[in-house]
PDB file of N, CA and C in Angstrom:
ATOM      1  N   MET A   1      85.303  94.098  98.460  1.00 62.00           N
ATOM      2  CA  MET A   1      84.762  94.284  97.139  1.00 62.00           C
ATOM      3  C   MET A   1      85.893  94.758  96.218  1.00 62.00           C
ATOM      4  N   LYS A   2      85.973  94.196  95.037  1.00 69.00           N
ATOM      5  CA  LYS A   2      87.013  94.551  94.077  1.00 69.00           C
ATOM      6  C   LYS A   2      86.423  95.416  92.977  1.00 69.00           C
ATOM      7  N   ASN A   3      87.144  96.485  92.634  1.00 82.00           N
ATOM      8  CA  ASN A   3      86.798  97.266  91.458  1.00 82.00           C
ATOM      9  C   ASN A   3      87.890  96.997  90.430  1.00 82.00           C
ATOM     10  N   MET A   4      87.867  97.666  89.312  1.00 87.00           N
ATOM     11  CA  MET A   4      88.839  97.358  88.268  1.00 87.00           C
ATOM     12  C   MET A   4      90.251  97.865  88.568  1.00 87.00           C
ATOM     13  N   PHE A   5      90.429  98.625  89.641  1.00 88.00           N
ATOM     14  CA  PHE A   5      91.734  99.195  89.947  1.00 88.00           C
ATOM     15  C   PHE A   5      92.395  98.591  91.173  1.00 88.00           C
ATOM     16  N   CYS A   6      91.597  98.127  92.129  1.00 88.00           N
ATOM     17  CA  CYS A   6      92.176  97.609  93.362  1.00 88.00           C
ATOM     18  C   CYS A   6      91.108  96.884  94.172  1.00 88.00           C
ATOM     19  N   ASP A   7      91.540  96.280  95.248  1.00 86.00           N
ATOM     20  CA  ASP A   7      90.627  95.664  96.194  1.00 86.00           C
ATOM     21  C   ASP A   7      90.298  96.712  97.266  1.00 86.00           C
ATOM     22  N   LYS A   8      89.069  96.756  97.706  1.00 86.00           N
ATOM     23  CA  LYS A   8      88.666  97.754  98.708  1.00 86.00           C
ATOM     24  C   LYS A   8      89.544  97.695  99.962  1.00 86.00           C
ATOM     25  N   ASN A   9      90.008  96.509 100.314  1.00 89.00           N
ATOM     26  CA  ASN A   9      90.857  96.364 101.502  1.00 89.00           C
ATOM     27  C   ASN A   9      92.207  97.059 101.347  1.00 89.00           C
ATOM     28  N   ASP A  10      92.596  97.364 100.100  1.00 88.00           N
ATOM     29  CA  ASP A  10      93.851  98.084  99.862  1.00 88.00           C
ATOM     30  C   ASP A  10      93.741  99.562 100.219  1.00 88.00           C
ATOM     31  N   LEU A  11      92.524 100.075 100.332  1.00 91.00           N
ATOM     32  CA  LEU A  11      92.291 101.499 100.577  1.00 91.00           C
ATOM     33  C   LEU A  11      92.236 101.774 102.076  1.00 91.00           C
ATOM     34  N   LYS A  12      93.393 101.907 102.674  1.00 92.00           N
ATOM     35  CA  LYS A  12      93.497 102.027 104.132  1.00 92.00           C
ATOM     36  C   LYS A  12      93.338 103.461 104.636  1.00 92.00           C
ATOM     37  N   ASN A  13      93.654 104.445 103.802  1.00 93.00           N
ATOM     38  CA  ASN A  13      93.526 105.847 104.189  1.00 93.00           C
ATOM     39  C   ASN A  13      93.446 106.705 102.922  1.00 93.00           C
ATOM     40  N   GLU A  14      93.386 108.014 103.096  1.00 91.00           N
ATOM     41  CA  GLU A  14      93.223 108.913 101.951  1.00 91.00           C
ATOM     42  C   GLU A  14      94.391 108.829 100.977  1.00 91.00           C
ATOM     43  N   ASP A  15      95.619 108.700 101.482  1.00 91.00           N
ATOM     44  CA  ASP A  15      96.773 108.576 100.588  1.00 91.00           C
ATOM     45  C   ASP A  15      96.652 107.353  99.687  1.00 91.00           C
ATOM     46  N   TYR A  16      96.189 106.252 100.240  1.00 91.00           N
ATOM     47  CA  TYR A  16      95.992 105.038  99.451  1.00 91.00           C
ATOM     48  C   TYR A  16      94.885 105.244  98.414  1.00 91.00           C
ATOM     49  N   VAL A  17      93.820 105.925  98.792  1.00 92.00           N
ATOM     50  CA  VAL A  17      92.732 106.199  97.843  1.00 92.00           C
ATOM     51  C   VAL A  17      93.285 106.996  96.666  1.00 92.00           C
ATOM     52  N   GLU A  18      94.116 107.992  96.953  1.00 92.00           N
ATOM     53  CA  GLU A  18      94.699 108.804  95.889  1.00 92.00           C
ATOM     54  C   GLU A  18      95.646 107.993  95.011  1.00 92.00           C
ATOM     55  N   SER A  19      96.615 107.307  95.628  1.00 91.00           N
ATOM     56  CA  SER A  19      97.662 106.651  94.849  1.00 91.00           C
ATOM     57  C   SER A  19      97.227 105.337  94.212  1.00 91.00           C
ATOM     58  N   ILE A  20      96.376 104.583  94.868  1.00 91.00           N
ATOM     59  CA  ILE A  20      95.977 103.278  94.338  1.00 91.00           C
ATOM     60  C   ILE A  20      94.713 103.360  93.494  1.00 91.00           C
ATOM     61  N   PHE A  21      93.806 104.269  93.821  1.00 92.00           N
ATOM     62  CA  PHE A  21      92.557 104.323  93.075  1.00 92.00           C
ATOM     63  C   PHE A  21      92.478 105.530  92.122  1.00 92.00           C
ATOM     64  N   VAL A  22      92.546 106.747  92.652  1.00 92.00           N
ATOM     65  CA  VAL A  22      92.306 107.940  91.829  1.00 92.00           C
ATOM     66  C   VAL A  22      93.359 108.081  90.733  1.00 92.00           C
ATOM     67  N   ASP A  23      94.643 107.910  91.049  1.00 93.00           N
ATOM     68  CA  ASP A  23      95.681 108.044  90.019  1.00 93.00           C
ATOM     69  C   ASP A  23      95.448 107.048  88.882  1.00 93.00           C
ATOM     70  N   ARG A  24      95.107 105.810  89.220  1.00 93.00           N
ATOM     71  CA  ARG A  24      94.839 104.792  88.202  1.00 93.00           C
ATOM     72  C   ARG A  24      93.577 105.127  87.403  1.00 93.00           C
ATOM     73  N   LEU A  25      92.571 105.661  88.070  1.00 92.00           N
ATOM     74  CA  LEU A  25      91.336 106.059  87.384  1.00 92.00           C
ATOM     75  C   LEU A  25      91.621 107.156  86.361  1.00 92.00           C
ATOM     76  N   LEU A  26      92.422 108.137  86.742  1.00 92.00           N
ATOM     77  CA  LEU A  26      92.731 109.239  85.827  1.00 92.00           C
ATOM     78  C   LEU A  26      93.478 108.748  84.588  1.00 92.00           C
ATOM     79  N   VAL A  27      94.416 107.817  84.768  1.00 92.00           N
ATOM     80  CA  VAL A  27      95.116 107.227  83.623  1.00 92.00           C
ATOM     81  C   VAL A  27      94.119 106.480  82.740  1.00 92.00           C
ATOM     82  N   PHE A  28      93.252 105.693  83.357  1.00 92.00           N
ATOM     83  CA  PHE A  28      92.236 104.940  82.617  1.00 92.00           C
ATOM     84  C   PHE A  28      91.328 105.870  81.801  1.00 92.00           C
ATOM     85  N   LEU A  29      90.989 107.015  82.374  1.00 89.00           N
ATOM     86  CA  LEU A  29      90.121 107.976  81.692  1.00 89.00           C
ATOM     87  C   LEU A  29      90.859 108.780  80.619  1.00 89.00           C
ATOM     88  N   GLY A  30      92.165 108.598  80.516  1.00 89.00           N
ATOM     89  CA  GLY A  30      92.932 109.230  79.451  1.00 89.00           C
ATOM     90  C   GLY A  30      93.527 110.579  79.787  1.00 89.00           C
ATOM     91  N   PHE A  31      93.522 110.973  81.060  1.00 88.00           N
ATOM     92  CA  PHE A  31      94.120 112.254  81.434  1.00 88.00           C
ATOM     93  C   PHE A  31      95.635 112.140  81.402  1.00 88.00           C
ATOM     94  N   LYS A  32      96.287 113.073  80.760  1.00 90.00           N
ATOM     95  CA  LYS A  32      97.751 113.130  80.693  1.00 90.00           C
ATOM     96  C   LYS A  32      98.275 113.835  81.936  1.00 90.00           C
ATOM     97  N   ASP A  33      99.519 113.499  82.306  1.00 90.00           N
ATOM     98  CA  ASP A  33     100.119 114.119  83.496  1.00 90.00           C
ATOM     99  C   ASP A  33     100.067 115.641  83.442  1.00 90.00           C
ATOM    100  N   LYS A  34     100.239 116.214  82.252  1.00 88.00           N
ATOM    101  CA  LYS A  34     100.246 117.680  82.150  1.00 88.00           C
ATOM    102  C   LYS A  34      98.880 118.292  82.434  1.00 88.00           C
ATOM    103  N   HIS A  35      97.819 117.492  82.458  1.00 87.00           N
ATOM    104  CA  HIS A  35      96.473 117.994  82.748  1.00 87.00           C
ATOM    105  C   HIS A  35      96.042 117.775  84.197  1.00 87.00           C
ATOM    106  N   VAL A  36      96.870 117.057  84.956  1.00 90.00           N
ATOM    107  CA  VAL A  36      96.519 116.727  86.336  1.00 90.00           C
ATOM    108  C   VAL A  36      97.408 117.537  87.273  1.00 90.00           C
ATOM    109  N   ILE A  37      96.790 118.365  88.089  1.00 85.00           N
ATOM    110  CA  ILE A  37      97.517 119.142  89.092  1.00 85.00           C
ATOM    111  C   ILE A  37      97.171 118.543  90.452  1.00 85.00           C
ATOM    112  N   ARG A  38      98.173 118.078  91.156  1.00 88.00           N
ATOM    113  CA  ARG A  38      97.953 117.433  92.448  1.00 88.00           C
ATOM    114  C   ARG A  38      98.082 118.447  93.585  1.00 88.00           C
ATOM    115  N   LYS A  39      97.565 118.060  94.734  1.00 86.00           N
ATOM    116  CA  LYS A  39      97.465 119.001  95.858  1.00 86.00           C
ATOM    117  C   LYS A  39      98.792 119.614  96.269  1.00 86.00           C
ATOM    118  N   GLU A  40      99.890 118.909  96.063  1.00 86.00           N
ATOM    119  CA  GLU A  40     101.192 119.472  96.446  1.00 86.00           C
ATOM    120  C   GLU A  40     101.517 120.734  95.640  1.00 86.00           C
ATOM    121  N   SER A  41     100.940 120.847  94.453  1.00 85.00           N
ATOM    122  CA  SER A  41     101.216 121.989  93.579  1.00 85.00           C
ATOM    123  C   SER A  41     100.106 123.029  93.583  1.00 85.00           C
ATOM    124  N   LEU A  42      99.087 122.810  94.367  1.00 82.00           N
ATOM    125  CA  LEU A  42      97.923 123.696  94.339  1.00 82.00           C
ATOM    126  C   LEU A  42      97.929 124.703  95.481  1.00 82.00           C
ATOM    127  N   ARG A  43      97.435 125.882  95.164  1.00 82.00           N
ATOM    128  CA  ARG A  43      97.077 126.848  96.188  1.00 82.00           C
ATOM    129  C   ARG A  43      95.573 126.698  96.383  1.00 82.00           C
ATOM    130  N   GLN A  44      95.037 127.367  97.356  1.00 82.00           N
ATOM    131  CA  GLN A  44      93.588 127.350  97.494  1.00 82.00           C
ATOM    132  C   GLN A  44      92.970 127.981  96.263  1.00 82.00           C
ATOM    133  N   ILE A  45      91.851 127.438  95.832  1.00 77.00           N
ATOM    134  CA  ILE A  45      91.114 128.010  94.708  1.00 77.00           C
ATOM    135  C   ILE A  45      89.700 128.325  95.183  1.00 77.00           C
ATOM    136  N   THR A  46      89.021 129.159  94.454  1.00 83.00           N
ATOM    137  CA  THR A  46      87.636 129.482  94.783  1.00 83.00           C
ATOM    138  C   THR A  46      86.732 128.574  93.968  1.00 83.00           C
ATOM    139  N   ILE A  47      85.851 127.848  94.658  1.00 78.00           N
ATOM    140  CA  ILE A  47      84.920 126.959  93.977  1.00 78.00           C
ATOM    141  C   ILE A  47      83.505 127.277  94.429  1.00 78.00           C
ATOM    142  N   SER A  48      82.560 126.879  93.626  1.00 80.00           N
ATOM    143  CA  SER A  48      81.150 127.030  93.984  1.00 80.00           C
ATOM    144  C   SER A  48      80.698 125.791  94.736  1.00 80.00           C
ATOM    145  N   ARG A  49      80.028 126.014  95.827  1.00 75.00           N
ATOM    146  CA  ARG A  49      79.392 124.936  96.583  1.00 75.00           C
ATOM    147  C   ARG A  49      77.950 125.371  96.784  1.00 75.00           C
ATOM    148  N   GLY A  50      77.092 124.851  95.926  1.00 78.00           N
ATOM    149  CA  GLY A  50      75.712 125.312  95.952  1.00 78.00           C
ATOM    150  C   GLY A  50      75.658 126.751  95.497  1.00 78.00           C
ATOM    151  N   SER A  51      75.008 127.589  96.284  1.00 84.00           N
ATOM    152  CA  SER A  51      74.850 128.991  95.885  1.00 84.00           C
ATOM    153  C   SER A  51      75.990 129.886  96.384  1.00 84.00           C
ATOM    154  N   LYS A  52      76.917 129.330  97.148  1.00 85.00           N
ATOM    155  CA  LYS A  52      78.006 130.172  97.651  1.00 85.00           C
ATOM    156  C   LYS A  52      79.355 129.710  97.097  1.00 85.00           C
ATOM    157  N   LYS A  53      80.322 130.596  97.178  1.00 87.00           N
ATOM    158  CA  LYS A  53      81.684 130.294  96.752  1.00 87.00           C
ATOM    159  C   LYS A  53      82.556 130.269  97.997  1.00 87.00           C
ATOM    160  N   GLU A  54      83.552 129.390  97.977  1.00 86.00           N
ATOM    161  CA  GLU A  54      84.460 129.335  99.114  1.00 86.00           C
ATOM    162  C   GLU A  54      85.849 128.936  98.651  1.00 86.00           C
ATOM    163  N   ASN A  55      86.844 129.303  99.462  1.00 87.00           N
ATOM    164  CA  ASN A  55      88.213 128.904  99.188  1.00 87.00           C
ATOM    165  C   ASN A  55      88.384 127.456  99.626  1.00 87.00           C
ATOM    166  N   TYR A  56      89.097 126.711  98.801  1.00 81.00           N
ATOM    167  CA  TYR A  56      89.200 125.279  99.024  1.00 81.00           C
ATOM    168  C   TYR A  56      90.496 124.780  98.405  1.00 81.00           C
ATOM    169  N   LYS A  57      91.135 123.812  99.019  1.00 83.00           N
ATOM    170  CA  LYS A  57      92.330 123.190  98.443  1.00 83.00           C
ATOM    171  C   LYS A  57      92.010 121.722  98.176  1.00 83.00           C
ATOM    172  N   PRO A  58      91.685 121.398  96.923  1.00 85.00           N
ATOM    173  CA  PRO A  58      91.321 120.026  96.585  1.00 85.00           C
ATOM    174  C   PRO A  58      92.563 119.140  96.437  1.00 85.00           C
ATOM    175  N   ASP A  59      92.328 117.849  96.296  1.00 89.00           N
ATOM    176  CA  ASP A  59      93.414 116.904  96.077  1.00 89.00           C
ATOM    177  C   ASP A  59      93.903 116.936  94.633  1.00 89.00           C
ATOM    178  N   TYR A  60      92.997 117.195  93.709  1.00 88.00           N
ATOM    179  CA  TYR A  60      93.342 117.219  92.286  1.00 88.00           C
ATOM    180  C   TYR A  60      92.528 118.305  91.585  1.00 88.00           C
ATOM    181  N   VAL A  61      93.132 118.911  90.584  1.00 84.00           N
ATOM    182  CA  VAL A  61      92.398 119.724  89.621  1.00 84.00           C
ATOM    183  C   VAL A  61      92.799 119.194  88.255  1.00 84.00           C
ATOM    184  N   LEU A  62      91.820 118.896  87.425  1.00 85.00           N
ATOM    185  CA  LEU A  62      92.070 118.442  86.061  1.00 85.00           C
ATOM    186  C   LEU A  62      91.863 119.631  85.156  1.00 85.00           C
ATOM    187  N   GLU A  63      92.898 119.988  84.423  1.00 79.00           N
ATOM    188  CA  GLU A  63      92.882 121.227  83.684  1.00 79.00           C
ATOM    189  C   GLU A  63      93.353 120.995  82.244  1.00 79.00           C
ATOM    190  N   ILE A  64      92.637 121.557  81.312  1.00 73.00           N
ATOM    191  CA  ILE A  64      93.082 121.529  79.923  1.00 73.00           C
ATOM    192  C   ILE A  64      93.392 122.971  79.531  1.00 73.00           C
ATOM    193  N   THR A  65      92.400 123.834  79.491  1.00 71.00           N
ATOM    194  CA  THR A  65      92.666 125.259  79.279  1.00 71.00           C
ATOM    195  C   THR A  65      92.263 126.072  80.497  1.00 71.00           C
ATOM    196  N   ARG A  66      91.453 125.510  81.331  1.00 64.00           N
ATOM    197  CA  ARG A  66      91.046 126.113  82.595  1.00 64.00           C
ATOM    198  C   ARG A  66      90.527 124.971  83.466  1.00 64.00           C
ATOM    199  N   PRO A  67      90.395 125.148  84.786  1.00 58.00           N
ATOM    200  CA  PRO A  67      89.917 124.041  85.607  1.00 58.00           C
ATOM    201  C   PRO A  67      88.569 123.517  85.106  1.00 58.00           C
ATOM    202  N   LYS A  68      88.497 122.212  84.942  1.00 66.00           N
ATOM    203  CA  LYS A  68      87.290 121.565  84.449  1.00 66.00           C
ATOM    204  C   LYS A  68      86.642 120.700  85.528  1.00 66.00           C
ATOM    205  N   LEU A  69      87.465 120.053  86.332  1.00 69.00           N
ATOM    206  CA  LEU A  69      86.957 119.094  87.292  1.00 69.00           C
ATOM    207  C   LEU A  69      87.828 119.141  88.532  1.00 69.00           C
ATOM    208  N   VAL A  70      87.209 119.199  89.683  1.00 75.00           N
ATOM    209  CA  VAL A  70      87.924 119.209  90.956  1.00 75.00           C
ATOM    210  C   VAL A  70      87.609 117.903  91.660  1.00 75.00           C
ATOM    211  N   LEU A  71      88.658 117.185  92.097  1.00 77.00           N
ATOM    212  CA  LEU A  71      88.488 115.915  92.795  1.00 77.00           C
ATOM    213  C   LEU A  71      89.035 116.024  94.199  1.00 77.00           C
ATOM    214  N   ASP A  72      88.360 115.410  95.133  1.00 83.00           N
ATOM    215  CA  ASP A  72      88.839 115.334  96.495  1.00 83.00           C
ATOM    216  C   ASP A  72      88.704 113.894  96.948  1.00 83.00           C
ATOM    217  N   ALA A  73      89.808 113.257  97.273  1.00 86.00           N
ATOM    218  CA  ALA A  73      89.793 111.876  97.744  1.00 86.00           C
ATOM    219  C   ALA A  73      89.642 111.881  99.261  1.00 86.00           C
ATOM    220  N   ASN A  74      88.952 110.877  99.788  1.00 86.00           N
ATOM    221  CA  ASN A  74      88.733 110.781 101.229  1.00 86.00           C
ATOM    222  C   ASN A  74      89.080 109.402 101.725  1.00 86.00           C
ATOM    223  N   HIS A  75      89.249 109.283 103.035  1.00 89.00           N
ATOM    224  CA  HIS A  75      89.438 107.993 103.671  1.00 89.00           C
ATOM    225  C   HIS A  75      88.260 107.105 103.304  1.00 89.00           C
ATOM    226  N   PRO A  76      88.478 105.805 103.068  1.00 88.00           N
ATOM    227  CA  PRO A  76      87.377 104.934 102.643  1.00 88.00           C
ATOM    228  C   PRO A  76      86.182 104.898 103.604  1.00 88.00           C
ATOM    229  N   LYS A  77      86.414 105.198 104.875  1.00 88.00           N
ATOM    230  CA  LYS A  77      85.315 105.165 105.847  1.00 88.00           C
ATOM    231  C   LYS A  77      84.843 106.560 106.234  1.00 88.00           C
ATOM    232  N   ALA A  78      85.266 107.569 105.505  1.00 86.00           N
ATOM    233  CA  ALA A  78      84.896 108.948 105.819  1.00 86.00           C
ATOM    234  C   ALA A  78      83.403 109.162 105.587  1.00 86.00           C
ATOM    235  N   ASP A  79      82.810 109.987 106.437  1.00 83.00           N
ATOM    236  CA  ASP A  79      81.412 110.370 106.275  1.00 83.00           C
ATOM    237  C   ASP A  79      81.375 111.466 105.220  1.00 83.00           C
ATOM    238  N   LEU A  80      80.821 111.162 104.059  1.00 73.00           N
ATOM    239  CA  LEU A  80      80.839 112.104 102.947  1.00 73.00           C
ATOM    240  C   LEU A  80      79.805 113.209 103.060  1.00 73.00           C
ATOM    241  N   ASP A  81      78.904 113.123 104.019  1.00 68.00           N
ATOM    242  CA  ASP A  81      77.947 114.195 104.224  1.00 68.00           C
ATOM    243  C   ASP A  81      78.642 115.374 104.861  1.00 68.00           C
TER     244      ASP A  81
END
């Protein structure tokens, strides 16, 4: 199946999902490099998951004045539950 950024067969693992799909999606959505913090530059952050908070190291944090959106890319066949 093809989306506007790549062919699904191109998404072989999580790194490919990040570099071929998510990075292109963020550019398409208009996020500037200065607003995108990638996992290599991140420490663990505290996020809410339902009613509890936990430490987590996401793949991306999109930030303008404070974290607005946390993204985590997964292997194309990963069980998301």
